[in-house]
Amino acid sequence: HKAQKTFTTCKEFTFHTGYEVLVQRLLEGRKMCKDVEDLLKQRAQAEERYGKELVQIARKAGGQTEINTLKAAFEMLKQQIESVGNSHIQLAVMLKEELKGIEEFRERQKEQRKKYESAMERMQKSKLSHYKKTMESKKTYEQRCREADEAEQSFERTSASGNQKQTEKSQNKAKQCRDAANEAENVYKQNIEQLDKVRTEWEQEHIKTCEVFQLQECDRITILRNSLWVHCNQLSLQCVKDDELYEEVRVSLENCVVESDIDYFIKTKMTGTQPPGNYSYSSCQMACTVHVFWRFSGLLHGSSKNNTETATPSAPPLGMLCRKSVYQIYKFGPSCAPRLTTFVFPVSFQNVDELDISEGDIVVVIAENEDGWWTAERNGQRGFVPGSYLEKL
């Protein structure tokens, strides 16, 4: 038996080194169980904290000001973040259940080990007690043998002297010493027989205990290995589950259409299709903001670079653009700025001092005024036009 190899290496009869090594190994295994329990416990606490924080983040997130498809995608993100948080909380519950199983296993092994340790302790005490008694009887037997030998030698010397009285006395003493030595020998033999019986019982108990301890060690390693394996599987499944939840967000983002959100905003917030009646410079300050978004909805960076550089935006209805529109477009993004200088859009103005122009018309600039309205002449007619709508030939 594997466990017995440790025992057989110990030569001294009174030593229990092999058994003590086995017990120490079981104690170290118990410590390992506690270490795994601590790991699972701390991991469960971390998962629970993380999950609760995710739920709190999702519930406190804003996004109420957004509209249409982007709002739906953001709401989906909040929903899935909360779902991820709840799944991590559930993972913490599973880790605690696994932790509880290891604790119960460790306590069962402890109770079983105590039973065998108590039996071994009794057997070891009995073995040591009989060994001590046998060694004492051995010393007594050896002492009685020496006394008998000395008494017999003294009797022989006395017999040679011819003193009858002294010879009888010496003979009686030698006989008494020899009887005592024989009695001590019988006691010594009995103790040896009893010690051998105790030793046999101890060895049998030791073998049985070693077998139980080895089974305990096999069970412990198996249980901990399986627990760690299950733990890793739980974490892997959690990662897959998290990715599945976030995939729902990615699907929602695929349904997020920039043009759709812009059109939705225009439809819900538009105030009309015509600018205010007074179409002077001052009246244009608050006009046409909605139409600017509509005009440039196709120029956002969602389109490809090549299409952005070559596509010609469709012209808005006449009367939809004014100088203020140009400034709003420029603020919308630097990527839109070059388009302000590469196209001339049709404009129809209502004031008599403003010159009507159409796409492709060629005008002669008379004066470039600082306010952005340039004086231009076309076909003998002179008036003001927005300079940002003109392209130099």
mmCIF file of C-alpha atoms in Angstrom:
data_model
loop_
_atom_site.group_PDB
_atom_site.id
_atom_site.type_symbol
_atom_site.label_atom_id
_atom_site.label_comp_id
_atom_site.label_asym_id
_atom_site.label_seq_id
_atom_site.Cartn_x
_atom_site.Cartn_y
_atom_site.Cartn_z
ATOM 1 C CA HIS A 1 0.000 0.000 0.000
ATOM 2 C CA LYS A 2 1.291 3.471 -0.928
ATOM 3 C CA ALA A 3 0.581 4.957 2.476
ATOM 4 C CA GLN A 4 2.413 2.138 4.229
ATOM 5 C CA LYS A 5 5.665 3.056 2.518
ATOM 6 C CA THR A 6 5.946 6.065 4.763
ATOM 7 C CA PHE A 7 5.440 3.846 7.794
ATOM 8 C CA THR A 8 8.018 1.227 6.840
ATOM 9 C CA THR A 9 10.783 3.810 6.539
ATOM 10 C CA CYS A 10 10.664 4.350 10.304
ATOM 11 C CA LYS A 11 13.017 1.872 12.046
ATOM 12 C CA GLU A 12 12.483 2.909 15.674
ATOM 13 C CA PHE A 13 9.637 1.000 17.296
ATOM 14 C CA THR A 14 8.473 3.881 19.479
ATOM 15 C CA PHE A 15 8.529 6.470 16.685
ATOM 16 C CA HIS A 16 5.414 7.353 14.670
ATOM 17 C CA THR A 17 7.082 9.503 12.051
ATOM 18 C CA GLY A 18 5.288 7.928 9.094
ATOM 19 C CA TYR A 19 1.877 8.364 10.669
ATOM 20 C CA GLU A 20 2.641 11.923 11.725
ATOM 21 C CA VAL A 21 3.670 12.768 8.151
ATOM 22 C CA LEU A 22 0.318 11.486 6.893
ATOM 23 C CA VAL A 23 -1.599 13.489 9.487
ATOM 24 C CA GLN A 24 0.394 16.595 8.593
ATOM 25 C CA ARG A 25 -0.459 16.082 4.929
ATOM 26 C CA LEU A 26 -4.163 15.900 5.773
ATOM 27 C CA LEU A 27 -3.877 19.093 7.784
ATOM 28 C CA GLU A 28 -2.196 20.767 4.827
ATOM 29 C CA GLY A 29 -5.014 19.484 2.598
ATOM 30 C CA ARG A 30 -7.540 20.972 5.001
ATOM 31 C CA LYS A 31 -5.675 24.276 4.758
ATOM 32 C CA MET A 32 -5.857 24.043 0.961
ATOM 33 C CA CYS A 33 -9.621 23.545 1.159
ATOM 34 C CA LYS A 34 -9.886 26.713 3.220
ATOM 35 C CA ASP A 35 -7.722 28.578 0.698
ATOM 36 C CA VAL A 36 -10.047 27.537 -2.133
ATOM 37 C CA GLU A 37 -13.022 28.536 -0.016
ATOM 38 C CA ASP A 38 -11.485 31.962 0.604
ATOM 39 C CA LEU A 39 -10.838 32.389 -3.126
ATOM 40 C CA LEU A 40 -14.426 31.502 -4.047
ATOM 41 C CA LYS A 41 -15.772 33.656 -1.230
ATOM 42 C CA GLN A 42 -13.796 36.718 -2.280
ATOM 43 C CA ARG A 43 -14.602 36.132 -5.946
ATOM 44 C CA ALA A 44 -18.299 35.827 -5.088
ATOM 45 C CA GLN A 45 -18.137 39.081 -3.143
ATOM 46 C CA ALA A 46 -16.376 40.800 -6.057
ATOM 47 C CA GLU A 47 -18.949 39.482 -8.556
ATOM 48 C CA GLU A 48 -21.781 40.635 -6.315
ATOM 49 C CA ARG A 49 -20.311 44.109 -5.886
ATOM 50 C CA TYR A 50 -19.633 44.367 -9.611
ATOM 51 C CA GLY A 51 -23.137 43.229 -10.498
ATOM 52 C CA LYS A 52 -24.797 45.643 -8.088
ATOM 53 C CA GLU A 53 -22.670 48.523 -9.374
ATOM 54 C CA LEU A 54 -23.625 47.708 -12.981
ATOM 55 C CA VAL A 55 -27.315 47.662 -12.052
ATOM 56 C CA GLN A 56 -26.921 50.987 -10.268
ATOM 57 C CA ILE A 57 -25.058 52.513 -13.230
ATOM 58 C CA ALA A 58 -27.714 51.344 -15.677
ATOM 59 C CA ARG A 59 -30.571 52.710 -13.577
ATOM 60 C CA LYS A 60 -28.896 56.072 -13.044
ATOM 61 C CA ALA A 61 -27.883 56.569 -16.676
ATOM 62 C CA GLY A 62 -29.627 59.413 -18.497
ATOM 63 C CA GLY A 63 -30.294 59.597 -22.195
ATOM 64 C CA GLN A 64 -33.846 60.951 -21.931
ATOM 65 C CA THR A 65 -32.979 63.870 -24.183
ATOM 66 C CA GLU A 66 -32.106 61.639 -27.150
ATOM 67 C CA ILE A 67 -34.635 60.712 -29.848
ATOM 68 C CA ASN A 68 -35.598 57.943 -32.248
ATOM 69 C CA THR A 69 -33.145 55.124 -33.161
ATOM 70 C CA LEU A 70 -30.164 56.347 -31.138
ATOM 71 C CA LYS A 71 -32.375 56.631 -28.081
ATOM 72 C CA ALA A 72 -33.594 53.079 -28.635
ATOM 73 C CA ALA A 73 -30.003 51.842 -28.913
ATOM 74 C CA PHE A 74 -29.013 53.671 -25.739
ATOM 75 C CA GLU A 75 -32.017 52.267 -23.880
ATOM 76 C CA MET A 76 -31.018 48.809 -25.066
ATOM 77 C CA LEU A 77 -27.494 49.420 -23.733
ATOM 78 C CA LYS A 78 -28.847 50.391 -20.311
ATOM 79 C CA GLN A 79 -31.134 47.377 -20.299
ATOM 80 C CA GLN A 80 -28.344 44.970 -21.175
ATOM 81 C CA ILE A 81 -25.927 46.522 -18.672
ATOM 82 C CA GLU A 82 -28.517 45.871 -15.992
ATOM 83 C CA SER A 83 -28.963 42.325 -17.310
ATOM 84 C CA VAL A 84 -25.192 41.796 -17.186
ATOM 85 C CA GLY A 85 -25.178 43.071 -13.616
ATOM 86 C CA ASN A 86 -27.956 40.689 -12.605
ATOM 87 C CA SER A 87 -26.160 37.772 -14.262
ATOM 88 C CA HIS A 88 -23.005 38.551 -12.271
ATOM 89 C CA ILE A 89 -25.077 38.656 -9.093
ATOM 90 C CA GLN A 90 -26.439 35.239 -10.020
ATOM 91 C CA LEU A 91 -22.872 34.049 -10.638
ATOM 92 C CA ALA A 92 -22.020 35.175 -7.100
ATOM 93 C CA VAL A 93 -24.883 33.024 -5.798
ATOM 94 C CA MET A 94 -23.556 29.977 -7.681
ATOM 95 C CA LEU A 95 -20.047 30.579 -6.330
ATOM 96 C CA LYS A 96 -21.432 30.714 -2.791
ATOM 97 C CA GLU A 97 -23.219 27.403 -3.361
ATOM 98 C CA GLU A 98 -19.966 25.847 -4.585
ATOM 99 C CA LEU A 99 -18.226 27.319 -1.551
ATOM 100 C CA LYS A 100 -20.831 25.776 0.752
ATOM 101 C CA GLY A 101 -20.255 22.362 -0.824
ATOM 102 C CA ILE A 102 -16.509 22.514 -0.178
ATOM 103 C CA GLU A 103 -17.076 23.584 3.430
ATOM 104 C CA GLU A 104 -19.421 20.650 4.053
ATOM 105 C CA PHE A 105 -16.945 18.249 2.429
ATOM 106 C CA ARG A 106 -14.106 19.578 4.587
ATOM 107 C CA GLU A 107 -16.147 19.140 7.775
ATOM 108 C CA ARG A 108 -17.124 15.574 6.835
ATOM 109 C CA GLN A 109 -13.482 14.684 6.296
ATOM 110 C CA LYS A 110 -12.596 16.296 9.601
ATOM 111 C CA GLU A 111 -15.099 14.189 11.535
ATOM 112 C CA GLN A 112 -13.977 11.000 9.820
ATOM 113 C CA ARG A 113 -10.329 11.786 10.385
ATOM 114 C CA LYS A 114 -10.916 12.503 14.087
ATOM 115 C CA LYS A 115 -12.444 9.055 14.579
ATOM 116 C CA TYR A 116 -9.419 7.298 13.131
ATOM 117 C CA GLU A 117 -6.969 9.629 14.819
ATOM 118 C CA SER A 118 -8.542 8.847 18.195
ATOM 119 C CA ALA A 119 -8.286 5.113 17.549
ATOM 120 C CA MET A 120 -4.669 5.471 16.470
ATOM 121 C CA GLU A 121 -3.874 7.571 19.513
ATOM 122 C CA ARG A 122 -5.255 4.867 21.813
ATOM 123 C CA MET A 123 -3.294 2.164 20.000
ATOM 124 C CA GLN A 124 -0.099 4.174 20.118
ATOM 125 C CA LYS A 125 -0.465 4.832 23.833
ATOM 126 C CA SER A 126 -1.084 1.137 24.441
ATOM 127 C CA LYS A 127 1.912 0.181 22.334
ATOM 128 C CA LEU A 128 4.186 2.627 24.131
ATOM 129 C CA SER A 129 2.881 1.524 27.520
ATOM 130 C CA HIS A 130 3.506 -2.172 26.789
ATOM 131 C CA TYR A 131 6.851 -1.387 25.264
ATOM 132 C CA LYS A 132 7.880 0.496 28.398
ATOM 133 C CA LYS A 133 6.617 -2.349 30.608
ATOM 134 C CA THR A 134 8.466 -4.915 28.518
ATOM 135 C CA MET A 135 11.705 -2.940 28.679
ATOM 136 C CA GLU A 136 11.406 -2.710 32.459
ATOM 137 C CA SER A 137 10.740 -6.436 32.770
ATOM 138 C CA LYS A 138 13.758 -7.045 30.564
ATOM 139 C CA LYS A 139 15.943 -4.993 32.874
ATOM 140 C CA THR A 140 14.534 -6.881 35.889
ATOM 141 C CA TYR A 141 15.145 -10.219 34.217
ATOM 142 C CA GLU A 142 18.705 -9.322 33.343
ATOM 143 C CA GLN A 143 19.293 -8.070 36.876
ATOM 144 C CA ARG A 144 17.892 -11.280 38.386
ATOM 145 C CA CYS A 145 20.051 -13.346 36.076
ATOM 146 C CA ARG A 146 23.185 -11.526 37.204
ATOM 147 C CA GLU A 147 22.196 -11.978 40.839
ATOM 148 C CA ALA A 148 21.600 -15.690 40.292
ATOM 149 C CA ASP A 149 24.938 -16.101 38.555
ATOM 150 C CA GLU A 150 26.720 -14.286 41.376
ATOM 151 C CA ALA A 151 24.920 -16.393 44.010
ATOM 152 C CA GLU A 152 25.843 -19.619 42.238
ATOM 153 C CA GLN A 153 29.478 -18.536 41.942
ATOM 154 C CA SER A 154 29.477 -17.677 45.641
ATOM 155 C CA PHE A 155 28.009 -21.108 46.434
ATOM 156 C CA GLU A 156 30.787 -22.801 44.483
ATOM 157 C CA ARG A 157 33.443 -20.860 46.367
ATOM 158 C CA THR A 158 31.835 -21.618 49.711
ATOM 159 C CA SER A 159 31.608 -25.346 48.897
ATOM 160 C CA ALA A 160 35.325 -25.421 48.196
ATOM 161 C CA SER A 161 36.078 -23.970 51.636
ATOM 162 C CA GLY A 162 34.438 -26.931 53.419
ATOM 163 C CA ASN A 163 32.254 -24.840 55.762
ATOM 164 C CA GLN A 164 29.030 -26.824 55.846
ATOM 165 C CA LYS A 165 26.847 -24.190 57.463
ATOM 166 C CA GLN A 166 28.038 -21.442 55.166
ATOM 167 C CA THR A 167 27.674 -23.757 52.198
ATOM 168 C CA GLU A 168 24.010 -24.473 52.952
ATOM 169 C CA LYS A 169 23.299 -20.815 53.411
ATOM 170 C CA SER A 170 24.981 -19.940 50.113
ATOM 171 C CA GLN A 171 23.149 -22.767 48.379
ATOM 172 C CA ASN A 172 19.753 -21.508 49.557
ATOM 173 C CA LYS A 173 20.537 -17.990 48.376
ATOM 174 C CA ALA A 174 21.632 -19.234 44.958
ATOM 175 C CA LYS A 175 18.413 -21.229 44.670
ATOM 176 C CA GLN A 176 16.292 -18.192 45.620
ATOM 177 C CA CYS A 177 18.110 -15.985 43.081
ATOM 178 C CA ARG A 178 17.687 -18.559 40.362
ATOM 179 C CA ASP A 179 13.966 -18.879 41.125
ATOM 180 C CA ALA A 180 13.659 -15.098 40.999
ATOM 181 C CA ALA A 181 15.481 -15.034 37.668
ATOM 182 C CA ASN A 182 13.166 -17.703 36.284
ATOM 183 C CA GLU A 183 10.145 -15.758 37.449
ATOM 184 C CA ALA A 184 11.494 -12.575 35.922
ATOM 185 C CA GLU A 185 12.094 -14.463 32.733
ATOM 186 C CA ASN A 186 8.481 -15.623 32.647
ATOM 187 C CA VAL A 187 7.247 -12.068 33.212
ATOM 188 C CA TYR A 188 9.563 -10.809 30.486
ATOM 189 C CA LYS A 189 8.285 -13.450 28.072
ATOM 190 C CA GLN A 190 4.668 -12.589 28.871
ATOM 191 C CA ASN A 191 5.337 -8.911 28.282
ATOM 192 C CA ILE A 192 7.025 -9.691 24.973
ATOM 193 C CA GLU A 193 4.053 -11.753 23.869
ATOM 194 C CA GLN A 194 1.629 -9.021 24.935
ATOM 195 C CA LEU A 195 3.727 -6.341 23.237
ATOM 196 C CA ASP A 196 3.812 -8.361 20.041
ATOM 197 C CA LYS A 197 0.028 -8.683 20.194
ATOM 198 C CA VAL A 198 -0.339 -4.944 20.720
ATOM 199 C CA ARG A 199 2.110 -4.287 17.903
ATOM 200 C CA THR A 200 0.093 -6.462 15.554
ATOM 201 C CA GLU A 201 -3.108 -4.668 16.490
ATOM 202 C CA TRP A 202 -1.373 -1.318 16.052
ATOM 203 C CA GLU A 203 -0.080 -2.272 12.631
ATOM 204 C CA GLN A 204 -3.523 -3.392 11.531
ATOM 205 C CA GLU A 205 -5.056 -0.174 12.786
ATOM 206 C CA HIS A 206 -2.273 1.790 11.157
ATOM 207 C CA ILE A 207 -2.860 0.115 7.787
ATOM 208 C CA LYS A 208 -6.603 0.717 8.013
ATOM 209 C CA THR A 209 -6.048 4.331 8.985
ATOM 210 C CA CYS A 210 -3.565 4.848 6.160
ATOM 211 C CA GLU A 211 -6.074 3.460 3.687
ATOM 212 C CA VAL A 212 -8.775 5.795 4.947
ATOM 213 C CA PHE A 213 -6.424 8.771 4.900
ATOM 214 C CA GLN A 214 -5.348 7.960 1.362
ATOM 215 C CA LEU A 215 -8.981 7.784 0.250
ATOM 216 C CA GLN A 216 -9.581 11.108 1.954
ATOM 217 C CA GLU A 217 -6.682 12.631 0.085
ATOM 218 C CA CYS A 218 -7.939 11.232 -3.237
ATOM 219 C CA ASP A 219 -11.413 12.610 -2.539
ATOM 220 C CA ARG A 220 -10.022 15.984 -1.518
ATOM 221 C CA ILE A 221 -7.901 16.400 -4.643
ATOM 222 C CA THR A 222 -10.800 15.242 -6.820
ATOM 223 C CA ILE A 223 -13.281 17.591 -5.163
ATOM 224 C CA LEU A 224 -10.985 20.621 -5.362
ATOM 225 C CA ARG A 225 -9.977 19.869 -8.952
ATOM 226 C CA ASN A 226 -13.623 19.587 -9.976
ATOM 227 C CA SER A 227 -14.530 22.729 -8.052
ATOM 228 C CA LEU A 228 -11.825 24.747 -9.783
ATOM 229 C CA TRP A 229 -12.892 23.293 -13.133
ATOM 230 C CA VAL A 230 -16.519 24.224 -12.492
ATOM 231 C CA HIS A 231 -15.411 27.664 -11.366
ATOM 232 C CA CYS A 232 -13.558 28.252 -14.642
ATOM 233 C CA ASN A 233 -16.546 26.957 -16.625
ATOM 234 C CA GLN A 234 -18.826 29.346 -14.754
ATOM 235 C CA LEU A 235 -16.549 32.274 -15.571
ATOM 236 C CA SER A 236 -16.316 31.230 -19.232
ATOM 237 C CA LEU A 237 -20.090 30.893 -19.505
ATOM 238 C CA GLN A 238 -20.433 34.293 -17.867
ATOM 239 C CA CYS A 239 -18.201 35.817 -20.540
ATOM 240 C CA VAL A 240 -20.305 34.190 -23.264
ATOM 241 C CA LYS A 241 -23.492 35.406 -21.623
ATOM 242 C CA ASP A 242 -22.104 38.926 -21.320
ATOM 243 C CA ASP A 243 -21.167 38.903 -24.990
ATOM 244 C CA GLU A 244 -24.634 37.692 -25.963
ATOM 245 C CA LEU A 245 -26.214 40.536 -24.030
ATOM 246 C CA TYR A 246 -23.880 43.088 -25.572
ATOM 247 C CA GLU A 247 -24.600 41.607 -28.984
ATOM 248 C CA GLU A 248 -28.193 42.756 -28.476
ATOM 249 C CA VAL A 249 -26.826 46.269 -28.084
ATOM 250 C CA ARG A 250 -24.767 45.922 -31.277
ATOM 251 C CA VAL A 251 -27.866 44.771 -33.166
ATOM 252 C CA SER A 252 -29.730 47.798 -31.846
ATOM 253 C CA LEU A 253 -26.896 50.061 -32.955
ATOM 254 C CA GLU A 254 -27.061 48.557 -36.436
ATOM 255 C CA ASN A 255 -30.645 49.770 -36.554
ATOM 256 C CA CYS A 256 -29.529 53.246 -35.557
ATOM 257 C CA VAL A 257 -29.776 55.344 -38.752
ATOM 258 C CA VAL A 258 -28.389 58.861 -38.681
ATOM 259 C CA GLU A 259 -30.638 60.164 -41.469
ATOM 260 C CA SER A 260 -33.665 58.644 -39.778
ATOM 261 C CA ASP A 261 -32.942 60.466 -36.533
ATOM 262 C CA ILE A 262 -32.377 63.746 -38.389
ATOM 263 C CA ASP A 263 -35.621 63.345 -40.343
ATOM 264 C CA TYR A 264 -37.463 62.432 -37.153
ATOM 265 C CA PHE A 265 -36.197 65.578 -35.489
ATOM 266 C CA ILE A 266 -37.247 67.681 -38.473
ATOM 267 C CA LYS A 267 -40.732 66.165 -38.595
ATOM 268 C CA THR A 268 -41.340 66.656 -34.887
ATOM 269 C CA LYS A 269 -39.730 70.087 -34.516
ATOM 270 C CA MET A 270 -40.226 71.878 -37.874
ATOM 271 C CA THR A 271 -42.082 75.211 -37.692
ATOM 272 C CA GLY A 272 -42.951 75.604 -41.363
ATOM 273 C CA THR A 273 -41.644 75.554 -44.913
ATOM 274 C CA GLN A 274 -41.186 79.313 -45.460
ATOM 275 C CA PRO A 275 -38.866 81.771 -43.708
ATOM 276 C CA PRO A 276 -40.262 84.851 -41.977
ATOM 277 C CA GLY A 277 -41.611 87.584 -44.286
ATOM 278 C CA ASN A 278 -38.897 90.114 -43.538
ATOM 279 C CA TYR A 279 -35.924 88.368 -45.157
ATOM 280 C CA SER A 280 -33.349 90.973 -44.247
ATOM 281 C CA TYR A 281 -30.047 90.224 -42.570
ATOM 282 C CA SER A 282 -31.448 90.713 -39.081
ATOM 283 C CA SER A 283 -34.484 88.524 -39.717
ATOM 284 C CA CYS A 284 -32.288 85.618 -40.855
ATOM 285 C CA GLN A 285 -30.592 85.221 -37.492
ATOM 286 C CA MET A 286 -33.132 82.671 -36.218
ATOM 287 C CA ALA A 287 -34.323 81.197 -39.541
ATOM 288 C CA CYS A 288 -33.763 77.929 -41.376
ATOM 289 C CA THR A 289 -31.956 75.976 -38.648
ATOM 290 C CA VAL A 290 -34.118 72.919 -39.166
ATOM 291 C CA HIS A 291 -33.620 73.035 -42.933
ATOM 292 C CA VAL A 292 -29.854 73.133 -42.526
ATOM 293 C CA PHE A 293 -29.980 69.764 -40.750
ATOM 294 C CA TRP A 294 -32.154 68.400 -43.529
ATOM 295 C CA ARG A 295 -29.877 69.797 -46.216
ATOM 296 C CA PHE A 296 -26.734 68.167 -44.802
ATOM 297 C CA SER A 297 -28.165 64.930 -43.397
ATOM 298 C CA GLY A 298 -26.481 63.058 -46.258
ATOM 299 C CA LEU A 299 -23.071 64.563 -45.536
ATOM 300 C CA LEU A 300 -22.503 62.955 -42.125
ATOM 301 C CA HIS A 301 -19.479 60.784 -41.574
ATOM 302 C CA GLY A 302 -21.630 57.670 -41.740
ATOM 303 C CA SER A 303 -21.118 57.741 -45.528
ATOM 304 C CA SER A 304 -17.870 56.647 -47.148
ATOM 305 C CA LYS A 305 -15.108 59.139 -47.757
ATOM 306 C CA ASN A 306 -15.298 58.869 -51.522
ATOM 307 C CA ASN A 307 -19.037 59.362 -51.560
ATOM 308 C CA THR A 308 -18.683 62.281 -49.194
ATOM 309 C CA GLU A 309 -16.227 63.990 -51.499
ATOM 310 C CA THR A 310 -18.062 63.409 -54.766
ATOM 311 C CA ALA A 311 -21.748 63.263 -53.991
ATOM 312 C CA THR A 312 -23.699 66.382 -54.861
ATOM 313 C CA PRO A 313 -26.373 67.131 -52.266
ATOM 314 C CA SER A 314 -29.862 67.726 -53.541
ATOM 315 C CA ALA A 315 -30.917 71.348 -53.525
ATOM 316 C CA PRO A 316 -33.533 72.453 -50.983
ATOM 317 C CA PRO A 317 -36.656 74.261 -52.061
ATOM 318 C CA LEU A 318 -36.260 77.880 -53.071
ATOM 319 C CA GLY A 319 -36.298 80.304 -50.213
ATOM 320 C CA MET A 320 -35.008 77.746 -47.697
ATOM 321 C CA LEU A 321 -31.470 79.084 -47.325
ATOM 322 C CA CYS A 322 -30.064 82.323 -46.039
ATOM 323 C CA ARG A 323 -26.782 83.609 -44.720
ATOM 324 C CA LYS A 324 -27.488 82.309 -41.235
ATOM 325 C CA SER A 325 -27.840 78.825 -42.729
ATOM 326 C CA VAL A 326 -24.256 78.919 -43.935
ATOM 327 C CA TYR A 327 -22.962 79.654 -40.458
ATOM 328 C CA GLN A 328 -25.059 76.866 -38.964
ATOM 329 C CA ILE A 329 -23.699 74.419 -41.515
ATOM 330 C CA TYR A 330 -20.134 75.370 -40.749
ATOM 331 C CA LYS A 331 -20.724 74.793 -37.043
ATOM 332 C CA PHE A 332 -22.143 71.364 -37.795
ATOM 333 C CA GLY A 333 -18.666 69.996 -38.504
ATOM 334 C CA PRO A 334 -15.369 70.831 -40.221
ATOM 335 C CA SER A 335 -15.966 68.013 -42.719
ATOM 336 C CA CYS A 336 -18.834 70.032 -44.141
ATOM 337 C CA ALA A 337 -16.843 73.252 -44.566
ATOM 338 C CA PRO A 338 -15.322 72.461 -48.023
ATOM 339 C CA ARG A 339 -18.786 71.916 -49.445
ATOM 340 C CA LEU A 340 -19.648 75.538 -48.784
ATOM 341 C CA THR A 341 -17.127 76.605 -51.388
ATOM 342 C CA THR A 342 -17.678 73.945 -54.071
ATOM 343 C CA PHE A 343 -21.395 74.349 -54.767
ATOM 344 C CA VAL A 344 -23.708 77.217 -55.530
ATOM 345 C CA PHE A 345 -27.267 76.589 -54.404
ATOM 346 C CA PRO A 346 -30.444 78.109 -55.867
ATOM 347 C CA VAL A 347 -31.779 80.945 -53.785
ATOM 348 C CA SER A 348 -34.855 83.080 -54.214
ATOM 349 C CA PHE A 349 -35.026 86.205 -52.073
ATOM 350 C CA GLN A 350 -38.057 88.343 -51.365
ATOM 351 C CA ASN A 351 -36.483 91.766 -50.716
ATOM 352 C CA VAL A 352 -36.188 94.039 -53.726
ATOM 353 C CA ASP A 353 -32.519 94.761 -53.012
ATOM 354 C CA GLU A 354 -31.599 91.068 -53.177
ATOM 355 C CA LEU A 355 -30.604 89.428 -56.435
ATOM 356 C CA ASP A 356 -32.228 86.117 -57.403
ATOM 357 C CA ILE A 357 -29.668 83.532 -58.435
ATOM 358 C CA SER A 358 -29.797 79.899 -59.475
ATOM 359 C CA GLU A 359 -27.257 77.113 -59.558
ATOM 360 C CA GLY A 360 -24.806 77.658 -62.375
ATOM 361 C CA ASP A 361 -25.516 81.399 -62.766
ATOM 362 C CA ILE A 362 -22.500 83.597 -63.350
ATOM 363 C CA VAL A 363 -22.489 86.945 -61.593
ATOM 364 C CA VAL A 364 -20.060 89.816 -61.401
ATOM 365 C CA VAL A 365 -19.083 90.777 -57.873
ATOM 366 C CA ILE A 366 -19.100 94.551 -57.488
ATOM 367 C CA ALA A 367 -18.270 94.752 -53.792
ATOM 368 C CA GLU A 368 -17.467 92.216 -51.046
ATOM 369 C CA ASN A 369 -19.159 93.682 -47.997
ATOM 370 C CA GLU A 370 -17.965 92.744 -44.525
ATOM 371 C CA ASP A 371 -21.405 91.567 -43.420
ATOM 372 C CA GLY A 372 -21.230 88.703 -45.946
ATOM 373 C CA TRP A 373 -23.778 90.116 -48.371
ATOM 374 C CA TRP A 374 -21.936 90.995 -51.547
ATOM 375 C CA THR A 375 -23.062 93.381 -54.241
ATOM 376 C CA ALA A 376 -23.307 91.484 -57.539
ATOM 377 C CA GLU A 377 -24.649 92.077 -61.052
ATOM 378 C CA ARG A 378 -26.239 89.578 -63.445
ATOM 379 C CA ASN A 379 -27.876 90.341 -66.796
ATOM 380 C CA GLY A 380 -27.914 94.031 -65.984
ATOM 381 C CA GLN A 381 -29.575 93.504 -62.595
ATOM 382 C CA ARG A 382 -27.742 94.431 -59.432
ATOM 383 C CA GLY A 383 -28.440 93.355 -55.872
ATOM 384 C CA PHE A 384 -27.199 91.661 -52.741
ATOM 385 C CA VAL A 385 -26.302 87.966 -52.613
ATOM 386 C CA PRO A 386 -24.704 85.843 -49.842
ATOM 387 C CA GLY A 387 -21.002 85.711 -50.664
ATOM 388 C CA SER A 388 -20.641 82.224 -49.205
ATOM 389 C CA TYR A 389 -22.938 80.910 -51.953
ATOM 390 C CA LEU A 390 -20.578 82.035 -54.697
ATOM 391 C CA GLU A 391 -17.642 80.198 -56.198
ATOM 392 C CA LYS A 392 -14.837 82.096 -57.886
ATOM 393 C CA LEU A 393 -14.199 81.069 -61.478
#
